[in-house]
Amino acid sequence: YPATTQTLPGQLAAKHLSARAYVEGMDEAGAAQSGACAHPSPGASDPTSALSASVGPYATFRNPFVYFHSITDSAACATEDVGLSHLASDLRSARSTPALSYVVPDRCHDGSLTPCTAGAAAGLPPAEAFLKRVVPEIMRSPGYRQAGLLVITVDEAPSSGEYADSSSCCGQPPFPNLPSSGTRGHGGGTVGALLLSPYVKGGGTNQERFNHFSLLRTIEAFFSLRPLGYAALPEEKAFEAGMFLARPAR
């Protein structure tokens, strides 16, 4: 996307708030693309796009920040789009924890049925191991305990198996950079989202249908930001206020 396209990190920076992406596998040696803010040159082929065991665990498509020129053309990209190894030190204090953190697993832990490397385990067990390692680390952190919200979700439903769902979800519009035919240009079926926070009462459920733009709109509402892109469509809505407590749960 061109430099004129606004982004959530850009909105936060304008309010002197920090945002950081923690992308697993990006700082591992031997990856087809490696290092902070790793991405192919604009217009060049992406060596990480092939879902094969030869390209390593990091994949550009797991790192949405590097699809925006306003981020990759900035010197800040090298410090704000980093590997997962940086998360632990940032969580040590509320002051060092970004206002917005985007944490994403590599191809070895994303739940895909395609092994990330030859002989590696695939599917849900590695994804569960990732969550068991990262989620407690976040929930123990001072920033989370003070006023944090952790949202755990996935990009799309399984395309095969017992829970397969290739339908579009929640009236989602076609994406501008994907084919318009079939469901590839819309949402990827119905998935769940788990909200963990001192401001969320445990054990509750909500059957209202939201989509990923609803999540974006909710985040922007928390920070009093103007909705961007599809999050600004009239039919999009933020998560219901009743899902959150006025005071932290004890």
C-alpha atoms as a PDB file:
ATOM      1  CA  TYR A   1       0.000   0.000   0.000  1.00  0.00           C
ATOM      2  CA  PRO A   2       1.344   3.496  -0.849  1.00  0.00           C
ATOM      3  CA  ALA A   3       2.765   5.818   1.780  1.00  0.00           C
ATOM      4  CA  THR A   4      -0.460   7.824   1.772  1.00  0.00           C
ATOM      5  CA  THR A   5      -2.405   4.857   3.188  1.00  0.00           C
ATOM      6  CA  GLN A   6      -2.980   5.415   6.881  1.00  0.00           C
ATOM      7  CA  THR A   7      -2.281   2.686   9.427  1.00  0.00           C
ATOM      8  CA  LEU A   8      -3.143   1.951  13.034  1.00  0.00           C
ATOM      9  CA  PRO A   9       0.515   2.318  14.142  1.00  0.00           C
ATOM     10  CA  GLY A  10       0.609   5.683  12.359  1.00  0.00           C
ATOM     11  CA  GLN A  11      -2.532   6.798  14.167  1.00  0.00           C
ATOM     12  CA  LEU A  12      -1.027   5.813  17.507  1.00  0.00           C
ATOM     13  CA  ALA A  13       2.278   7.523  16.741  1.00  0.00           C
ATOM     14  CA  ALA A  14       0.404  10.755  16.019  1.00  0.00           C
ATOM     15  CA  LYS A  15      -0.944  10.555  19.589  1.00  0.00           C
ATOM     16  CA  HIS A  16       2.538   9.793  20.966  1.00  0.00           C
ATOM     17  CA  LEU A  17       1.556   6.190  21.686  1.00  0.00           C
ATOM     18  CA  SER A  18       3.729   3.211  20.820  1.00  0.00           C
ATOM     19  CA  ALA A  19       2.948   0.154  18.700  1.00  0.00           C
ATOM     20  CA  ARG A  20       5.174  -2.852  18.127  1.00  0.00           C
ATOM     21  CA  ALA A  21       4.882  -6.091  16.186  1.00  0.00           C
ATOM     22  CA  TYR A  22       6.510  -9.227  17.610  1.00  0.00           C
ATOM     23  CA  VAL A  23       6.809 -11.700  14.746  1.00  0.00           C
ATOM     24  CA  GLU A  24       8.124 -15.138  15.598  1.00  0.00           C
ATOM     25  CA  GLY A  25      10.802 -16.526  13.294  1.00  0.00           C
ATOM     26  CA  MET A  26      11.835 -13.192  11.803  1.00  0.00           C
ATOM     27  CA  ASP A  27      15.063 -12.999  13.779  1.00  0.00           C
ATOM     28  CA  GLU A  28      16.091 -16.619  13.253  1.00  0.00           C
ATOM     29  CA  ALA A  29      19.181 -17.406  11.208  1.00  0.00           C
ATOM     30  CA  GLY A  30      18.651 -19.288   7.978  1.00  0.00           C
ATOM     31  CA  ALA A  31      15.255 -17.798   7.153  1.00  0.00           C
ATOM     32  CA  ALA A  32      14.592 -16.808   3.539  1.00  0.00           C
ATOM     33  CA  GLN A  33      14.000 -13.298   4.887  1.00  0.00           C
ATOM     34  CA  SER A  34      15.373 -12.393   8.309  1.00  0.00           C
ATOM     35  CA  GLY A  35      16.049  -9.467  10.575  1.00  0.00           C
ATOM     36  CA  ALA A  36      13.823  -6.698  11.864  1.00  0.00           C
ATOM     37  CA  CYS A  37      11.250  -5.383   9.372  1.00  0.00           C
ATOM     38  CA  ALA A  38      12.069  -8.286   7.036  1.00  0.00           C
ATOM     39  CA  HIS A  39      10.289  -8.152   3.666  1.00  0.00           C
ATOM     40  CA  PRO A  40      11.117  -8.583  -0.021  1.00  0.00           C
ATOM     41  CA  SER A  41      11.898  -5.531  -2.123  1.00  0.00           C
ATOM     42  CA  PRO A  42       8.733  -3.913  -3.536  1.00  0.00           C
ATOM     43  CA  GLY A  43       7.848  -5.610  -6.814  1.00  0.00           C
ATOM     44  CA  ALA A  44      10.182  -8.547  -6.210  1.00  0.00           C
ATOM     45  CA  SER A  45       9.074 -12.117  -5.625  1.00  0.00           C
ATOM     46  CA  ASP A  46       8.602 -13.176  -2.027  1.00  0.00           C
ATOM     47  CA  PRO A  47      10.703 -16.256  -1.182  1.00  0.00           C
ATOM     48  CA  THR A  48       8.583 -16.894   1.930  1.00  0.00           C
ATOM     49  CA  SER A  49       5.285 -17.145   0.037  1.00  0.00           C
ATOM     50  CA  ALA A  50       5.873 -20.780  -0.927  1.00  0.00           C
ATOM     51  CA  LEU A  51       4.361 -22.987   1.773  1.00  0.00           C
ATOM     52  CA  SER A  52       7.216 -25.457   1.743  1.00  0.00           C
ATOM     53  CA  ALA A  53       9.714 -26.744   4.254  1.00  0.00           C
ATOM     54  CA  SER A  54      12.612 -25.060   2.444  1.00  0.00           C
ATOM     55  CA  VAL A  55      11.873 -21.408   3.252  1.00  0.00           C
ATOM     56  CA  GLY A  56      12.046 -21.575   7.031  1.00  0.00           C
ATOM     57  CA  PRO A  57       9.573 -20.526   9.726  1.00  0.00           C
ATOM     58  CA  TYR A  58       9.144 -16.824   8.909  1.00  0.00           C
ATOM     59  CA  ALA A  59       6.608 -15.775   6.277  1.00  0.00           C
ATOM     60  CA  THR A  60       5.963 -12.206   5.144  1.00  0.00           C
ATOM     61  CA  PHE A  61       2.198 -12.763   5.076  1.00  0.00           C
ATOM     62  CA  ARG A  62       2.325 -13.325   8.851  1.00  0.00           C
ATOM     63  CA  ASN A  63       3.613  -9.746   9.211  1.00  0.00           C
ATOM     64  CA  PRO A  64       0.962  -7.296   7.914  1.00  0.00           C
ATOM     65  CA  PHE A  65       2.953  -4.220   8.961  1.00  0.00           C
ATOM     66  CA  VAL A  66       5.476  -4.662   6.132  1.00  0.00           C
ATOM     67  CA  TYR A  67       2.776  -4.289   3.468  1.00  0.00           C
ATOM     68  CA  PHE A  68       2.577  -0.538   4.089  1.00  0.00           C
ATOM     69  CA  HIS A  69       5.151   1.860   2.642  1.00  0.00           C
ATOM     70  CA  SER A  70       4.412   4.314   5.436  1.00  0.00           C
ATOM     71  CA  ILE A  71       5.912   1.738   7.820  1.00  0.00           C
ATOM     72  CA  THR A  72       8.657   0.068   5.771  1.00  0.00           C
ATOM     73  CA  ASP A  73       9.982   3.390   4.439  1.00  0.00           C
ATOM     74  CA  SER A  74      10.392   4.649   7.996  1.00  0.00           C
ATOM     75  CA  ALA A  75      13.516   4.132  10.084  1.00  0.00           C
ATOM     76  CA  ALA A  76      11.199   3.158  12.925  1.00  0.00           C
ATOM     77  CA  CYS A  77      10.317  -0.097  11.137  1.00  0.00           C
ATOM     78  CA  ALA A  78      13.629  -1.610  12.243  1.00  0.00           C
ATOM     79  CA  THR A  79      12.778  -0.991  15.895  1.00  0.00           C
ATOM     80  CA  GLU A  80       9.004  -1.468  15.877  1.00  0.00           C
ATOM     81  CA  ASP A  81       8.704  -4.591  13.685  1.00  0.00           C
ATOM     82  CA  VAL A  82      10.864  -7.157  15.450  1.00  0.00           C
ATOM     83  CA  GLY A  83      11.212 -10.794  16.392  1.00  0.00           C
ATOM     84  CA  LEU A  84       9.340 -12.439  19.241  1.00  0.00           C
ATOM     85  CA  SER A  85      12.496 -12.543  21.358  1.00  0.00           C
ATOM     86  CA  HIS A  86      11.996  -8.835  22.159  1.00  0.00           C
ATOM     87  CA  LEU A  87       8.648  -9.398  23.879  1.00  0.00           C
ATOM     88  CA  ALA A  88       9.909 -10.596  27.270  1.00  0.00           C
ATOM     89  CA  SER A  89      12.055  -7.519  27.938  1.00  0.00           C
ATOM     90  CA  ASP A  90       9.292  -5.131  26.837  1.00  0.00           C
ATOM     91  CA  LEU A  91       6.834  -6.775  29.225  1.00  0.00           C
ATOM     92  CA  ARG A  92       9.009  -6.232  32.291  1.00  0.00           C
ATOM     93  CA  SER A  93       7.335  -2.932  33.118  1.00  0.00           C
ATOM     94  CA  ALA A  94       4.114  -1.167  32.171  1.00  0.00           C
ATOM     95  CA  ARG A  95       6.165   1.764  30.891  1.00  0.00           C
ATOM     96  CA  SER A  96       8.156  -0.354  28.423  1.00  0.00           C
ATOM     97  CA  THR A  97       5.077  -2.246  27.186  1.00  0.00           C
ATOM     98  CA  PRO A  98       3.712  -0.737  23.947  1.00  0.00           C
ATOM     99  CA  ALA A  99       0.212   0.690  23.892  1.00  0.00           C
ATOM    100  CA  LEU A 100      -0.500  -1.831  21.116  1.00  0.00           C
ATOM    101  CA  SER A 101       1.339  -5.121  20.706  1.00  0.00           C
ATOM    102  CA  TYR A 102       0.799  -7.452  17.748  1.00  0.00           C
ATOM    103  CA  VAL A 103       2.084 -10.951  18.529  1.00  0.00           C
ATOM    104  CA  VAL A 104       2.061 -13.568  15.791  1.00  0.00           C
ATOM    105  CA  PRO A 105       3.487 -17.117  15.614  1.00  0.00           C
ATOM    106  CA  ASP A 106       5.703 -18.352  12.829  1.00  0.00           C
ATOM    107  CA  ARG A 107       4.706 -21.045  10.357  1.00  0.00           C
ATOM    108  CA  CYS A 108       5.768 -23.731  12.833  1.00  0.00           C
ATOM    109  CA  HIS A 109       3.162 -22.655  15.400  1.00  0.00           C
ATOM    110  CA  ASP A 110       0.290 -21.171  13.368  1.00  0.00           C
ATOM    111  CA  GLY A 111      -1.907 -24.281  13.369  1.00  0.00           C
ATOM    112  CA  SER A 112      -1.373 -24.988   9.685  1.00  0.00           C
ATOM    113  CA  LEU A 113      -1.367 -28.585   8.533  1.00  0.00           C
ATOM    114  CA  THR A 114       1.679 -27.828   6.344  1.00  0.00           C
ATOM    115  CA  PRO A 115       4.965 -28.487   8.219  1.00  0.00           C
ATOM    116  CA  CYS A 116       7.186 -25.406   8.392  1.00  0.00           C
ATOM    117  CA  THR A 117      10.357 -27.448   8.002  1.00  0.00           C
ATOM    118  CA  ALA A 118      11.072 -31.028   7.000  1.00  0.00           C
ATOM    119  CA  GLY A 119      10.008 -33.411   9.749  1.00  0.00           C
ATOM    120  CA  ALA A 120       8.437 -30.710  11.932  1.00  0.00           C
ATOM    121  CA  ALA A 121       5.113 -31.245  13.682  1.00  0.00           C
ATOM    122  CA  ALA A 122       2.103 -29.439  12.215  1.00  0.00           C
ATOM    123  CA  GLY A 123      -1.482 -28.650  13.125  1.00  0.00           C
ATOM    124  CA  LEU A 124      -2.880 -27.609  16.489  1.00  0.00           C
ATOM    125  CA  PRO A 125      -0.379 -29.161  18.981  1.00  0.00           C
ATOM    126  CA  PRO A 126       2.453 -26.744  18.041  1.00  0.00           C
ATOM    127  CA  ALA A 127      -0.022 -23.835  18.131  1.00  0.00           C
ATOM    128  CA  GLU A 128      -1.094 -24.868  21.633  1.00  0.00           C
ATOM    129  CA  ALA A 129       2.534 -25.020  22.732  1.00  0.00           C
ATOM    130  CA  PHE A 130       3.028 -21.464  21.452  1.00  0.00           C
ATOM    131  CA  LEU A 131       0.021 -20.185  23.406  1.00  0.00           C
ATOM    132  CA  LYS A 132       1.105 -21.983  26.581  1.00  0.00           C
ATOM    133  CA  ARG A 133       4.469 -20.252  26.339  1.00  0.00           C
ATOM    134  CA  VAL A 134       3.395 -16.728  25.381  1.00  0.00           C
ATOM    135  CA  VAL A 135       0.001 -16.162  27.036  1.00  0.00           C
ATOM    136  CA  PRO A 136       1.139 -16.672  30.673  1.00  0.00           C
ATOM    137  CA  GLU A 137       4.104 -14.383  29.993  1.00  0.00           C
ATOM    138  CA  ILE A 138       1.716 -11.635  28.880  1.00  0.00           C
ATOM    139  CA  MET A 139      -0.760 -12.174  31.707  1.00  0.00           C
ATOM    140  CA  ARG A 140       1.986 -11.966  34.342  1.00  0.00           C
ATOM    141  CA  SER A 141       3.221  -8.641  32.986  1.00  0.00           C
ATOM    142  CA  PRO A 142       2.612  -5.377  34.890  1.00  0.00           C
ATOM    143  CA  GLY A 143       1.092  -3.691  31.838  1.00  0.00           C
ATOM    144  CA  TYR A 144      -1.506  -6.414  31.366  1.00  0.00           C
ATOM    145  CA  ARG A 145      -2.394  -6.529  35.057  1.00  0.00           C
ATOM    146  CA  GLN A 146      -2.743  -2.752  35.139  1.00  0.00           C
ATOM    147  CA  ALA A 147      -5.086  -2.213  32.179  1.00  0.00           C
ATOM    148  CA  GLY A 148      -4.380  -4.774  29.487  1.00  0.00           C
ATOM    149  CA  LEU A 149      -6.543  -6.590  26.963  1.00  0.00           C
ATOM    150  CA  LEU A 150      -5.334  -9.731  25.214  1.00  0.00           C
ATOM    151  CA  VAL A 151      -7.326 -10.827  22.144  1.00  0.00           C
ATOM    152  CA  ILE A 152      -6.573 -14.286  20.752  1.00  0.00           C
ATOM    153  CA  THR A 153      -8.038 -15.107  17.357  1.00  0.00           C
ATOM    154  CA  VAL A 154      -7.133 -16.571  13.971  1.00  0.00           C
ATOM    155  CA  ASP A 155      -7.338 -15.345  10.402  1.00  0.00           C
ATOM    156  CA  GLU A 156      -9.641 -18.001   8.965  1.00  0.00           C
ATOM    157  CA  ALA A 157     -11.513 -21.211   9.676  1.00  0.00           C
ATOM    158  CA  PRO A 158     -10.147 -24.606   8.587  1.00  0.00           C
ATOM    159  CA  SER A 159     -10.688 -25.420   4.911  1.00  0.00           C
ATOM    160  CA  SER A 160     -11.113 -29.132   5.595  1.00  0.00           C
ATOM    161  CA  GLY A 161     -11.966 -31.485   8.425  1.00  0.00           C
ATOM    162  CA  GLU A 162     -14.704 -31.460  11.069  1.00  0.00           C
ATOM    163  CA  TYR A 163     -14.789 -27.668  11.515  1.00  0.00           C
ATOM    164  CA  ALA A 164     -14.304 -26.664   7.876  1.00  0.00           C
ATOM    165  CA  ASP A 165     -16.001 -23.411   6.875  1.00  0.00           C
ATOM    166  CA  SER A 166     -15.181 -21.674   3.587  1.00  0.00           C
ATOM    167  CA  SER A 167     -18.045 -19.186   3.792  1.00  0.00           C
ATOM    168  CA  SER A 168     -17.624 -15.451   4.066  1.00  0.00           C
ATOM    169  CA  CYS A 169     -18.264 -13.978   7.484  1.00  0.00           C
ATOM    170  CA  CYS A 170     -20.391 -11.147   8.782  1.00  0.00           C
ATOM    171  CA  GLY A 171     -21.077  -9.164   5.607  1.00  0.00           C
ATOM    172  CA  GLN A 172     -17.400  -8.541   5.056  1.00  0.00           C
ATOM    173  CA  PRO A 173     -16.566  -6.587   1.869  1.00  0.00           C
ATOM    174  CA  PRO A 174     -14.150  -7.879  -0.812  1.00  0.00           C
ATOM    175  CA  PHE A 175     -10.518  -7.092  -0.142  1.00  0.00           C
ATOM    176  CA  PRO A 176      -8.983  -4.741  -2.732  1.00  0.00           C
ATOM    177  CA  ASN A 177      -5.840  -6.844  -3.223  1.00  0.00           C
ATOM    178  CA  LEU A 178      -7.465 -10.276  -3.623  1.00  0.00           C
ATOM    179  CA  PRO A 179      -9.489 -11.883  -6.433  1.00  0.00           C
ATOM    180  CA  SER A 180     -13.151 -10.949  -6.272  1.00  0.00           C
ATOM    181  CA  SER A 181     -14.453 -14.365  -7.337  1.00  0.00           C
ATOM    182  CA  GLY A 182     -15.202 -17.028  -4.744  1.00  0.00           C
ATOM    183  CA  THR A 183     -14.696 -16.656  -1.007  1.00  0.00           C
ATOM    184  CA  ARG A 184     -11.004 -15.740  -1.232  1.00  0.00           C
ATOM    185  CA  GLY A 185     -11.944 -12.108  -1.638  1.00  0.00           C
ATOM    186  CA  HIS A 186     -14.068 -12.097   1.519  1.00  0.00           C
ATOM    187  CA  GLY A 187     -13.846 -13.450   5.030  1.00  0.00           C
ATOM    188  CA  GLY A 188     -12.558 -16.938   5.712  1.00  0.00           C
ATOM    189  CA  GLY A 189     -15.473 -18.434   7.565  1.00  0.00           C
ATOM    190  CA  THR A 190     -16.502 -18.295  11.212  1.00  0.00           C
ATOM    191  CA  VAL A 191     -13.802 -18.295  13.904  1.00  0.00           C
ATOM    192  CA  GLY A 192     -13.769 -17.491  17.592  1.00  0.00           C
ATOM    193  CA  ALA A 193     -12.035 -14.772  19.591  1.00  0.00           C
ATOM    194  CA  LEU A 194     -10.959 -15.054  23.213  1.00  0.00           C
ATOM    195  CA  LEU A 195     -10.766 -11.844  25.257  1.00  0.00           C
ATOM    196  CA  LEU A 196      -8.639 -11.856  28.417  1.00  0.00           C
ATOM    197  CA  SER A 197      -8.445  -8.738  30.561  1.00  0.00           C
ATOM    198  CA  PRO A 198      -8.855  -7.408  34.103  1.00  0.00           C
ATOM    199  CA  TYR A 199     -11.788  -5.556  32.508  1.00  0.00           C
ATOM    200  CA  VAL A 200     -13.482  -8.706  31.161  1.00  0.00           C
ATOM    201  CA  LYS A 201     -15.499 -10.994  33.417  1.00  0.00           C
ATOM    202  CA  GLY A 202     -14.261 -14.548  33.080  1.00  0.00           C
ATOM    203  CA  GLY A 203     -16.491 -17.304  31.762  1.00  0.00           C
ATOM    204  CA  GLY A 204     -18.787 -15.101  29.686  1.00  0.00           C
ATOM    205  CA  THR A 205     -19.711 -15.687  26.058  1.00  0.00           C
ATOM    206  CA  ASN A 206     -21.080 -13.488  23.296  1.00  0.00           C
ATOM    207  CA  GLN A 207     -22.753 -14.966  20.220  1.00  0.00           C
ATOM    208  CA  GLU A 208     -22.881 -11.684  18.294  1.00  0.00           C
ATOM    209  CA  ARG A 209     -21.165 -11.954  14.912  1.00  0.00           C
ATOM    210  CA  PHE A 210     -18.206  -9.619  14.471  1.00  0.00           C
ATOM    211  CA  ASN A 211     -15.383  -9.634  11.946  1.00  0.00           C
ATOM    212  CA  HIS A 212     -11.738  -8.586  11.961  1.00  0.00           C
ATOM    213  CA  PHE A 213     -12.668  -5.015  11.040  1.00  0.00           C
ATOM    214  CA  SER A 214     -14.836  -4.973  14.158  1.00  0.00           C
ATOM    215  CA  LEU A 215     -11.694  -5.734  16.151  1.00  0.00           C
ATOM    216  CA  LEU A 216      -9.842  -2.896  14.412  1.00  0.00           C
ATOM    217  CA  ARG A 217     -12.712  -0.536  15.127  1.00  0.00           C
ATOM    218  CA  THR A 218     -12.752  -1.635  18.786  1.00  0.00           C
ATOM    219  CA  ILE A 219      -9.026  -0.982  19.185  1.00  0.00           C
ATOM    220  CA  GLU A 220      -9.388   2.441  17.571  1.00  0.00           C
ATOM    221  CA  ALA A 221     -12.319   3.235  19.865  1.00  0.00           C
ATOM    222  CA  PHE A 222     -10.224   2.377  22.925  1.00  0.00           C
ATOM    223  CA  PHE A 223      -7.636   4.943  21.855  1.00  0.00           C
ATOM    224  CA  SER A 224     -10.193   7.505  20.581  1.00  0.00           C
ATOM    225  CA  LEU A 225      -8.974   7.114  17.000  1.00  0.00           C
ATOM    226  CA  ARG A 226     -10.909   7.590  13.778  1.00  0.00           C
ATOM    227  CA  PRO A 227     -11.841   4.247  12.148  1.00  0.00           C
ATOM    228  CA  LEU A 228      -9.681   3.431   9.137  1.00  0.00           C
ATOM    229  CA  GLY A 229     -10.494   1.628   5.905  1.00  0.00           C
ATOM    230  CA  TYR A 230     -13.254  -0.962   6.126  1.00  0.00           C
ATOM    231  CA  ALA A 231     -13.526  -0.397   9.884  1.00  0.00           C
ATOM    232  CA  ALA A 232     -15.170   2.945   8.990  1.00  0.00           C
ATOM    233  CA  LEU A 233     -17.984   1.350   6.973  1.00  0.00           C
ATOM    234  CA  PRO A 234     -21.428   2.132   8.462  1.00  0.00           C
ATOM    235  CA  GLU A 235     -22.247  -1.552   8.913  1.00  0.00           C
ATOM    236  CA  GLU A 236     -19.106  -2.233  10.949  1.00  0.00           C
ATOM    237  CA  LYS A 237     -19.470  -2.087  14.714  1.00  0.00           C
ATOM    238  CA  ALA A 238     -17.110  -2.239  17.640  1.00  0.00           C
ATOM    239  CA  PHE A 239     -17.422  -4.895  20.317  1.00  0.00           C
ATOM    240  CA  GLU A 240     -20.350  -4.231  22.618  1.00  0.00           C
ATOM    241  CA  ALA A 241     -19.584  -2.086  25.677  1.00  0.00           C
ATOM    242  CA  GLY A 242     -21.317  -4.661  27.852  1.00  0.00           C
ATOM    243  CA  MET A 243     -18.467  -7.098  27.163  1.00  0.00           C
ATOM    244  CA  PHE A 244     -16.195  -4.967  29.346  1.00  0.00           C
ATOM    245  CA  LEU A 245     -16.305  -4.081  33.024  1.00  0.00           C
ATOM    246  CA  ALA A 246     -16.231  -0.489  34.305  1.00  0.00           C
ATOM    247  CA  ARG A 247     -13.699  -1.583  36.942  1.00  0.00           C
ATOM    248  CA  PRO A 248     -11.008  -4.292  36.903  1.00  0.00           C
ATOM    249  CA  ALA A 249     -12.113  -7.735  38.023  1.00  0.00           C
ATOM    250  CA  ARG A 250     -10.663  -8.852  41.343  1.00  0.00           C
END
